[in-house]
Amino acid sequence: MASIPASLGDPSSSSFSPSPSPSSSNSFPLSLYNRFSKWRSELGLPNPGSVENLQKEVKVVHLTNYAFEGGRADITKSMSMNPLFQVTHSFALGSQNTSSYNFGAIFANEKVFLQGGVDHEGNVNARMNQGWTSSHVTKMQAQISQQLGHNLLQLEHDYTGQDFNLNLKAVNPWPTDLTGVFVGSYLQSITKNIALGTEWLLQRPTPNTSEMMATYLAKYTSSDKSWIATAQAQPAGVLQATYWQKLSEKVEFAADLQLMATPMRRDAVATLGAKYDLRLSTFRAQLDSTGKVAALLEQRFTPTFAFLMSGEIDHFKNSAKVGVGVMIESSTLSQEEMEVQMQQMQSPTNPPL
């Protein structure tokens, strides 16, 4: 019987070389990733917010989401605080004698936000936000309309990192042929003041037709967060720049510039706006380069009753729009409970209306 050489049976022999284990072969990439994560956390970069809220401060100052025409009345009833449950009756009368009615309801707690509404024509809209963790939020928005082509289904997921925000969105997706509109955005803090990002939009109206468009984003926030400047650029020739500044505790200023230089269209619109928060009222004023001057006054006489007045004058078209409205809130909650309710509605999972 042949004997086994001692060098093969002795691990201490120089000719014995054991094969590396899988864990040791993967230790270097893992160690490199851990060192990189530690280095990023030590920088202390802030979260830049989502791309959707890139111009949030400017939109709060300008009248785009607040101005209205004709008559308007909103009656809100709060049923409970935790969980939050309230219903709203909204009435509107337009300048062309077109009236509308909408019934809406809101349910919210620490993890879930549900909002739904139906109007007098039978159009239904719904919205849901589900917060899985402090970093992951899934959103859904749906609309069922009596008009052909106005139905909507939007699925969205937000991931909020320590110094970045990632968002994935699908609008009217069809899984069998992968048609629909798909959007992906990423915003990363480079320094404590500067954030850069991009947004990509893919349109697939048919399985054989697709179009992709990219948008590049930049955001600068001052160290004391008293002013914010943003910019969005598309290679096709579209540029939008905004500037917001908090002049005092009660006064905010915002500017918006939109440029379009495409082979089919060349246009530019500049908008300036200001918001004044007084003790029981809020006044917004806006002026743009197309000759429009607009203003909105929200006067709150009591915590449960507010009077609204909206007006716009177009000097170039020689036209004017006027709106008058009231907001009535009925609640059995105490003042402390109402403050908690407002904080709950303004959380990341439960966005403001």
CSV table of N, CA and C in Angstrom, one decimal, residues 199-267:
chain,number,residue,atom,x,y,z
A,199,GLU,N,-34.5,63.4,-13.5
A,199,GLU,CA,-35.7,62.8,-13.7
A,199,GLU,C,-35.9,62.3,-15.1
A,200,TRP,N,-36.3,61.0,-15.3
A,200,TRP,CA,-36.4,60.4,-16.6
A,200,TRP,C,-37.9,60.0,-16.8
A,201,LEU,N,-38.4,60.3,-17.9
A,201,LEU,CA,-39.8,60.0,-18.2
A,201,LEU,C,-39.8,59.2,-19.5
A,202,LEU,N,-40.5,58.0,-19.4
A,202,LEU,CA,-40.7,57.1,-20.6
A,202,LEU,C,-42.1,57.0,-20.9
A,203,GLN,N,-42.5,57.4,-22.1
A,203,GLN,CA,-43.9,57.3,-22.6
A,203,GLN,C,-44.0,56.1,-23.6
A,204,ARG,N,-44.9,55.2,-23.3
A,204,ARG,CA,-45.2,54.1,-24.3
A,204,ARG,C,-46.7,54.0,-24.5
A,205,PRO,N,-47.2,54.9,-25.4
A,205,PRO,CA,-48.6,54.8,-25.7
A,205,PRO,C,-49.0,53.5,-26.4
A,206,THR,N,-48.1,52.9,-27.2
A,206,THR,CA,-48.3,51.6,-27.8
A,206,THR,C,-47.1,50.8,-27.6
A,207,PRO,N,-47.2,49.5,-27.8
A,207,PRO,CA,-46.0,48.6,-27.6
A,207,PRO,C,-44.9,48.9,-28.6
A,208,ASN,N,-45.2,49.5,-29.7
A,208,ASN,CA,-44.2,49.8,-30.7
A,208,ASN,C,-43.7,51.3,-30.8
A,209,THR,N,-44.3,52.1,-29.9
A,209,THR,CA,-43.9,53.5,-29.8
A,209,THR,C,-43.5,53.9,-28.4
A,210,SER,N,-42.4,54.5,-28.3
A,210,SER,CA,-41.9,55.0,-27.0
A,210,SER,C,-41.1,56.3,-27.2
A,211,GLU,N,-41.1,57.0,-26.2
A,211,GLU,CA,-40.3,58.3,-26.2
A,211,GLU,C,-39.8,58.5,-24.8
A,212,MET,N,-38.5,58.9,-24.7
A,212,MET,CA,-37.9,59.2,-23.4
A,212,MET,C,-37.4,60.6,-23.3
A,213,MET,N,-37.6,61.2,-22.1
A,213,MET,CA,-37.2,62.6,-21.9
A,213,MET,C,-36.5,62.7,-20.6
A,214,ALA,N,-35.5,63.4,-20.5
A,214,ALA,CA,-34.7,63.6,-19.3
A,214,ALA,C,-34.8,65.1,-18.8
A,215,THR,N,-34.8,65.2,-17.5
A,215,THR,CA,-34.7,66.5,-16.9
A,215,THR,C,-33.7,66.5,-15.8
A,216,TYR,N,-32.9,67.6,-15.8
A,216,TYR,CA,-31.8,67.7,-14.9
A,216,TYR,C,-32.1,68.8,-13.9
A,217,LEU,N,-31.9,68.5,-12.6
A,217,LEU,CA,-32.3,69.3,-11.5
A,217,LEU,C,-31.2,69.8,-10.6
A,218,ALA,N,-31.4,71.0,-10.1
A,218,ALA,CA,-30.4,71.6,-9.1
A,218,ALA,C,-31.2,72.4,-8.1
A,219,LYS,N,-30.7,72.3,-6.9
A,219,LYS,CA,-31.3,73.0,-5.7
A,219,LYS,C,-30.3,73.6,-4.8
A,220,TYR,N,-30.4,74.8,-4.4
A,220,TYR,CA,-29.5,75.5,-3.5
A,220,TYR,C,-30.3,76.0,-2.3
A,221,THR,N,-29.9,75.6,-1.1
A,221,THR,CA,-30.6,76.1,0.1
A,221,THR,C,-29.6,76.8,1.0
A,222,SER,N,-29.9,78.0,1.4
A,222,SER,CA,-29.0,78.7,2.2
A,222,SER,C,-28.8,78.0,3.6
A,223,SER,N,-27.7,78.4,4.3
A,223,SER,CA,-27.4,77.7,5.5
A,223,SER,C,-28.5,77.9,6.6
A,224,ASP,N,-29.1,79.1,6.6
A,224,ASP,CA,-30.1,79.4,7.6
A,224,ASP,C,-31.5,79.1,7.0
A,225,LYS,N,-31.6,78.5,5.8
A,225,LYS,CA,-32.9,78.0,5.2
A,225,LYS,C,-33.8,79.2,5.0
A,226,SER,N,-33.3,80.4,4.8
A,226,SER,CA,-34.1,81.6,4.6
A,226,SER,C,-34.4,81.8,3.1
A,227,TRP,N,-33.6,81.2,2.2
A,227,TRP,CA,-33.9,81.3,0.8
A,227,TRP,C,-33.5,80.0,0.1
A,228,ILE,N,-34.2,79.7,-1.0
A,228,ILE,CA,-34.0,78.5,-1.8
A,228,ILE,C,-34.1,78.9,-3.3
A,229,ALA,N,-33.1,78.4,-4.1
A,229,ALA,CA,-33.1,78.6,-5.5
A,229,ALA,C,-33.1,77.2,-6.2
A,230,THR,N,-33.9,77.0,-7.2
A,230,THR,CA,-33.9,75.8,-8.0
A,230,THR,C,-33.9,76.0,-9.5
A,231,ALA,N,-33.5,75.0,-10.2
A,231,ALA,CA,-33.4,75.0,-11.7
A,231,ALA,C,-33.7,73.7,-12.2
A,232,GLN,N,-34.5,73.7,-13.3
A,232,GLN,CA,-34.8,72.5,-14.1
A,232,GLN,C,-34.5,72.7,-15.5
A,233,ALA,N,-33.8,71.8,-16.2
A,233,ALA,CA,-33.4,72.0,-17.6
A,233,ALA,C,-33.7,70.7,-18.3
A,234,GLN,N,-34.2,70.8,-19.5
A,234,GLN,CA,-34.4,69.7,-20.5
A,234,GLN,C,-33.6,70.0,-21.7
A,235,PRO,N,-33.0,68.9,-22.2
A,235,PRO,CA,-32.2,69.1,-23.5
A,235,PRO,C,-33.0,69.6,-24.7
A,236,ALA,N,-34.3,69.4,-24.6
A,236,ALA,CA,-35.1,69.9,-25.8
A,236,ALA,C,-35.2,71.4,-25.8
A,237,GLY,N,-34.8,72.1,-24.8
A,237,GLY,CA,-34.8,73.6,-24.8
A,237,GLY,C,-35.8,74.2,-23.8
A,238,VAL,N,-36.0,73.5,-22.7
A,238,VAL,CA,-37.0,74.0,-21.7
A,238,VAL,C,-36.2,74.2,-20.4
A,239,LEU,N,-36.3,75.4,-19.8
A,239,LEU,CA,-35.6,75.8,-18.6
A,239,LEU,C,-36.6,76.5,-17.6
A,240,GLN,N,-36.6,76.1,-16.4
A,240,GLN,CA,-37.4,76.7,-15.3
A,240,GLN,C,-36.5,77.0,-14.1
A,241,ALA,N,-36.5,78.2,-13.6
A,241,ALA,CA,-35.8,78.6,-12.5
A,241,ALA,C,-36.7,79.3,-11.5
A,242,THR,N,-36.5,79.0,-10.2
A,242,THR,CA,-37.3,79.6,-9.2
A,242,THR,C,-36.5,80.1,-8.0
A,243,TYR,N,-37.0,81.1,-7.3
A,243,TYR,CA,-36.3,81.6,-6.2
A,243,TYR,C,-37.4,82.0,-5.1
A,244,TRP,N,-37.1,81.5,-3.9
A,244,TRP,CA,-38.0,81.8,-2.7
A,244,TRP,C,-37.2,82.3,-1.6
A,245,GLN,N,-37.7,83.3,-0.9
A,245,GLN,CA,-37.0,83.9,0.3
A,245,GLN,C,-38.0,84.3,1.3
A,246,LYS,N,-37.7,83.9,2.5
A,246,LYS,CA,-38.5,84.3,3.7
A,246,LYS,C,-37.9,85.6,4.2
A,247,LEU,N,-38.6,86.7,3.9
A,247,LEU,CA,-38.1,88.0,4.3
A,247,LEU,C,-38.3,88.3,5.8
A,248,SER,N,-39.3,87.7,6.4
A,248,SER,CA,-39.6,87.8,7.9
A,248,SER,C,-40.5,86.7,8.3
A,249,GLU,N,-40.9,86.7,9.5
A,249,GLU,CA,-41.7,85.6,10.0
A,249,GLU,C,-43.1,85.6,9.3
A,250,LYS,N,-43.5,86.8,8.7
A,250,LYS,CA,-44.8,86.9,8.2
A,250,LYS,C,-44.8,87.2,6.7
A,251,VAL,N,-43.7,87.4,6.1
A,251,VAL,CA,-43.6,87.8,4.7
A,251,VAL,C,-42.7,86.8,3.9
A,252,GLU,N,-43.2,86.3,2.8
A,252,GLU,CA,-42.4,85.4,1.9
A,252,GLU,C,-42.5,86.0,0.5
A,253,PHE,N,-41.5,85.8,-0.3
A,253,PHE,CA,-41.4,86.3,-1.7
A,253,PHE,C,-40.9,85.1,-2.6
A,254,ALA,N,-41.5,85.0,-3.8
A,254,ALA,CA,-41.1,83.9,-4.7
A,254,ALA,C,-41.1,84.5,-6.1
A,255,ALA,N,-40.2,83.9,-6.9
A,255,ALA,CA,-40.1,84.3,-8.3
A,255,ALA,C,-40.0,83.0,-9.2
A,256,ASP,N,-40.6,83.0,-10.3
A,256,ASP,CA,-40.5,81.9,-11.2
A,256,ASP,C,-40.3,82.3,-12.6
A,257,LEU,N,-39.3,81.7,-13.3
A,257,LEU,CA,-39.0,82.0,-14.7
A,257,LEU,C,-39.0,80.7,-15.5
A,258,GLN,N,-39.8,80.8,-16.6
A,258,GLN,CA,-40.0,79.6,-17.5
A,258,GLN,C,-39.6,80.0,-18.9
A,259,LEU,N,-38.6,79.3,-19.5
A,259,LEU,CA,-38.1,79.6,-20.8
A,259,LEU,C,-38.3,78.4,-21.7
A,260,MET,N,-38.8,78.6,-22.9
A,260,MET,CA,-39.0,77.5,-23.9
A,260,MET,C,-38.4,78.0,-25.2
A,261,ALA,N,-37.4,77.3,-25.6
A,261,ALA,CA,-36.7,77.6,-26.9
A,261,ALA,C,-36.6,76.3,-27.7
A,262,THR,N,-37.7,75.9,-28.3
A,262,THR,CA,-37.8,74.7,-29.2
A,262,THR,C,-38.0,75.2,-30.6
A,263,PRO,N,-37.8,74.3,-31.6
A,263,PRO,CA,-38.0,74.6,-33.0
A,263,PRO,C,-39.4,75.0,-33.2
A,264,MET,N,-40.4,74.5,-32.4
A,264,MET,CA,-41.8,74.8,-32.7
A,264,MET,C,-42.3,76.0,-31.9
A,265,ARG,N,-41.6,76.4,-30.8
A,265,ARG,CA,-42.1,77.5,-29.9
A,265,ARG,C,-41.0,78.1,-29.2
A,266,ARG,N,-41.1,79.4,-29.1
A,266,ARG,CA,-40.1,80.2,-28.3
A,266,ARG,C,-41.0,81.2,-27.4
A,267,ASP,N,-40.8,81.0,-26.1
A,267,ASP,CA,-41.6,81.7,-25.2
A,267,ASP,C,-40.9,81.9,-23.9
